[in-house]
Short mmCIF file of C-alpha atoms in Angstrom, two decimals:
data_model
loop_
_atom_site.label_atom_id
_atom_site.label_comp_id
_atom_site.label_asym_id
_atom_site.label_seq_id
_atom_site.Cartn_x
_atom_site.Cartn_y
_atom_site.Cartn_z
CA MET A 12 16.95 21.82 -34.11
CA THR A 13 16.03 25.39 -35.03
CA TYR A 14 14.23 27.80 -32.71
CA GLN A 15 12.74 31.14 -33.64
CA ARG A 16 13.90 34.06 -31.47
CA LEU A 17 15.51 31.68 -28.98
CA SER A 18 18.66 32.88 -27.23
CA ILE A 19 20.58 32.30 -24.02
CA ASP A 20 21.78 35.22 -21.89
CA PRO A 21 25.35 34.28 -20.86
CA LYS A 22 25.36 36.64 -17.86
CA HIS A 23 22.52 34.78 -16.17
CA THR A 24 23.24 31.23 -17.31
CA ALA A 25 25.04 28.24 -15.84
CA LEU A 26 26.15 25.01 -17.48
CA LEU A 27 25.66 22.08 -15.09
CA VAL A 28 28.12 19.24 -15.66
CA MET A 29 26.56 16.40 -13.69
CA ASP A 30 28.10 13.10 -12.58
CA TYR A 31 30.97 13.23 -15.08
CA GLN A 32 33.10 11.23 -12.65
CA LEU A 33 35.32 8.20 -12.97
CA SER A 34 33.05 5.84 -11.03
CA ILE A 35 30.17 6.44 -13.46
CA LEU A 36 31.94 6.99 -16.76
CA GLY A 37 33.94 3.82 -16.26
CA SER A 38 30.83 1.71 -16.84
CA LEU A 39 29.84 3.41 -20.09
CA SER A 40 31.07 2.18 -23.47
CA GLU A 41 30.69 5.64 -25.02
CA ALA A 42 32.64 7.48 -22.30
CA GLU A 43 35.38 8.71 -24.66
CA GLY A 44 32.91 10.35 -27.01
CA LEU A 45 30.99 11.90 -24.13
CA LEU A 46 34.12 13.39 -22.62
CA SER A 47 35.17 14.89 -25.96
CA ARG A 48 31.75 16.45 -26.51
CA MET A 49 31.50 17.69 -22.94
CA GLY A 50 34.91 19.29 -23.23
CA LYS A 51 33.76 21.07 -26.37
CA ALA A 52 30.59 22.34 -24.66
CA ILE A 53 32.55 23.66 -21.69
CA ALA A 54 34.99 25.45 -23.99
CA VAL A 55 32.13 27.07 -25.89
CA VAL A 56 30.31 28.42 -22.85
CA ARG A 57 33.52 29.69 -21.26
CA GLN A 58 34.06 31.88 -24.34
CA TYR A 59 30.87 33.74 -23.44
CA GLY A 60 31.44 33.96 -19.69
CA VAL A 61 28.81 31.40 -18.74
CA GLN A 62 29.10 30.10 -15.18
CA VAL A 63 30.13 26.44 -15.10
CA ALA A 64 28.94 24.27 -12.21
CA TYR A 65 29.84 20.67 -11.39
CA VAL A 66 27.74 18.14 -9.54
CA ARG A 67 29.22 14.88 -8.29
CA VAL A 68 27.77 12.07 -6.22
CA ALA A 69 29.77 10.93 -3.20
CA PHE A 70 29.14 9.93 0.41
CA ASP A 71 31.07 10.61 3.58
CA ASP A 72 30.78 8.29 6.59
CA ALA A 73 27.85 10.19 8.07
CA ASP A 74 26.00 10.06 4.76
CA TYR A 75 26.32 6.29 4.59
CA ASP A 76 24.96 5.96 8.12
CA ALA A 77 22.03 8.28 7.34
CA VAL A 78 20.61 6.25 4.45
CA PRO A 79 17.53 4.45 5.82
CA GLU A 80 16.88 0.80 5.04
CA THR A 81 13.56 1.84 3.49
CA SER A 82 15.32 3.87 0.78
CA ARG A 83 15.30 2.33 -2.69
CA MET A 84 18.85 3.68 -3.01
CA ALA A 85 20.17 1.78 0.03
CA PRO A 86 21.08 -1.50 -1.75
CA ALA A 87 22.93 0.30 -4.57
CA ILE A 88 24.82 2.52 -2.13
CA LYS A 89 25.84 -0.46 -0.03
CA ALA A 90 26.89 -2.42 -3.11
CA ALA A 91 29.08 0.45 -4.31
CA GLY A 92 30.71 0.73 -0.90
CA ARG A 93 33.92 2.74 -0.71
CA ALA A 94 33.85 3.35 -4.46
CA LEU A 95 31.36 6.16 -3.78
CA HIS A 96 33.18 7.56 -0.73
CA SER A 97 33.84 11.29 -0.93
CA GLU A 98 37.59 10.66 -0.53
CA SER A 99 37.76 8.05 -3.29
CA PRO A 100 39.46 9.20 -6.52
CA ALA A 101 36.65 7.41 -8.36
CA THR A 102 34.17 10.11 -7.28
CA ALA A 103 36.30 12.98 -8.62
CA VAL A 104 35.24 14.89 -11.73
CA HIS A 105 37.07 13.38 -14.70
CA HIS A 106 40.31 15.26 -15.37
CA ARG A 107 39.36 15.89 -19.01
CA VAL A 108 36.45 18.09 -17.94
CA ALA A 109 37.74 19.16 -14.53
CA PRO A 110 36.68 22.41 -12.83
CA ASP A 111 38.61 25.66 -13.11
CA ALA A 112 38.96 28.38 -10.50
CA GLY A 113 35.67 30.21 -10.14
CA ASP A 114 33.53 27.21 -11.06
CA ILE A 115 30.87 25.92 -8.67
CA VAL A 116 31.37 22.38 -7.36
CA VAL A 117 28.81 20.60 -5.19
CA ARG A 118 28.60 17.09 -3.76
CA LYS A 119 25.23 15.33 -3.67
CA THR A 120 23.94 12.19 -2.01
CA ARG A 121 20.77 11.66 -4.02
CA MET A 122 19.83 11.51 -7.69
CA GLY A 123 19.08 15.14 -8.51
CA ALA A 124 21.44 18.11 -8.36
CA PHE A 125 19.44 20.19 -5.90
CA SER A 126 17.84 18.25 -3.04
CA THR A 127 20.99 17.49 -1.01
CA THR A 128 23.17 20.45 -2.06
CA ASP A 129 23.30 24.23 -1.77
CA LEU A 130 23.42 24.55 -5.56
CA ASP A 131 20.20 26.55 -5.82
CA ALA A 132 21.43 29.17 -3.35
CA ARG A 133 24.79 29.48 -5.06
CA LEU A 134 23.13 29.96 -8.44
CA ARG A 135 20.64 32.50 -7.11
CA GLU A 136 23.35 34.60 -5.48
CA ARG A 137 24.98 34.82 -8.92
CA GLN A 138 21.64 35.84 -10.47
CA ILE A 139 21.45 32.70 -12.58
CA HIS A 140 18.00 32.00 -14.01
CA THR A 141 18.87 29.79 -17.00
CA LEU A 142 20.44 26.34 -16.84
CA ILE A 143 22.08 24.22 -19.54
CA LEU A 144 22.09 20.61 -18.37
CA ALA A 145 24.50 17.82 -19.28
CA GLY A 146 25.08 14.63 -17.37
CA VAL A 147 25.07 10.88 -16.98
CA THR A 148 22.71 9.29 -16.97
CA THR A 149 19.71 10.61 -18.91
CA SER A 150 17.21 8.69 -16.78
CA GLY A 151 19.11 9.44 -13.58
CA VAL A 152 20.59 12.81 -12.70
CA VAL A 153 19.32 14.55 -15.83
CA LEU A 154 15.68 13.52 -15.44
CA SER A 155 15.64 14.36 -11.73
CA THR A 156 17.32 17.72 -12.25
CA VAL A 157 15.15 18.76 -15.21
CA ARG A 158 11.99 18.31 -13.17
CA ASP A 159 13.39 19.99 -10.07
CA ALA A 160 14.89 22.93 -12.01
CA HIS A 161 11.59 23.44 -13.83
CA ASP A 162 9.72 23.48 -10.52
CA ARG A 163 12.19 26.09 -9.23
CA ASP A 164 11.32 28.29 -12.25
CA TYR A 165 14.66 28.09 -14.03
CA GLN A 166 14.65 28.27 -17.81
CA VAL A 167 16.12 24.92 -18.78
CA TYR A 168 18.09 23.75 -21.82
CA ILE A 169 19.14 20.15 -22.37
CA LEU A 170 22.33 19.22 -24.23
CA GLU A 171 21.09 15.98 -25.78
CA ASP A 172 24.52 14.94 -27.07
CA ALA A 173 26.25 15.52 -23.72
CA MET A 174 24.28 12.81 -21.94
CA THR A 175 23.59 9.12 -22.36
CA ASP A 176 21.74 6.26 -20.78
CA ARG A 177 22.51 2.59 -20.42
CA ASP A 178 19.28 1.97 -22.35
CA PRO A 179 19.35 4.00 -25.59
CA HIS A 180 15.59 3.63 -26.01
CA VAL A 181 15.03 5.29 -22.64
CA HIS A 182 17.37 8.12 -23.63
CA ASP A 183 15.50 8.68 -26.90
CA PHE A 184 12.10 8.57 -25.21
CA LEU A 185 13.07 11.12 -22.57
CA VAL A 186 14.76 13.47 -25.02
CA LYS A 187 11.95 13.36 -27.58
CA LYS A 188 8.82 12.92 -25.45
CA ILE A 189 9.41 14.03 -21.86
CA PHE A 190 12.10 16.73 -21.68
CA PRO A 191 10.47 19.07 -24.25
CA GLN A 192 7.61 19.55 -21.78
CA GLN A 193 9.94 21.32 -19.34
CA ALA A 194 12.99 22.31 -21.35
CA HIS A 195 14.48 23.26 -24.71
CA VAL A 196 16.39 20.31 -26.17
CA ILE A 197 19.47 21.46 -28.09
CA THR A 198 22.82 20.16 -29.32
CA ILE A 199 26.34 21.28 -28.51
CA ASP A 200 26.75 22.63 -32.04
CA GLU A 201 23.86 25.03 -31.40
CA LEU A 202 25.32 26.49 -28.22
CA GLY A 203 27.51 29.16 -29.78
CA GLY A 204 24.71 30.47 -31.96
CA LEU A 205 22.26 30.71 -29.07
CA LEU A 206 24.78 32.49 -26.84
CA SER A 207 25.97 34.88 -29.55
CA SER A 208 22.42 35.76 -30.57
CA GLU A 209 21.86 37.11 -27.06
CA ASP A 210 25.02 39.23 -27.35
CA GLU A 211 23.84 40.62 -30.66
CA GLY A 212 20.42 41.39 -29.25
CA SER A 213 21.79 43.22 -26.22
CA SER A 214 24.10 45.38 -28.35
CA THR A 215 21.32 46.82 -30.48
#
């Protein structure tokens, strides 16, 4: 995709790597390709000093107890059991895209990246106003976070090739019909150009 006069300011941008954890990737047939592409995206943004933030889903004992029976999430959480416990290795960020020192890492207990974390506050204190989103799945964490980030007045970019859904038709529909209403949909190959164009603009 080509955008006129579109650029990303690295100093005020964060890449959100969402739910790239063993317990979720293990159920996806395209996990290897996703990990390779995500690793490439992380490497690109680090070259420009973009803040990298990680979101993972995991529950401690109190979190399990706090989920009401009326929640639509309750059956899935109970079925997952200890596999989603905060101390389980299965909830760790995959080692191929693991955090470095200085990265933000938050643990959530609901679908989106913001509602059960302090992510918004940690981004604001770093003067972040632009987000690049990547995650699994497209209809899960990505959809929830796009809407929430848009409502919080972030400028949002979507890395369409750093996310997937168990239903490819749902992924395509969201990327082509829904996300463009709240975000710029881009590819990993476009990242470097968008980040460097901001550098060039600020140096003139």
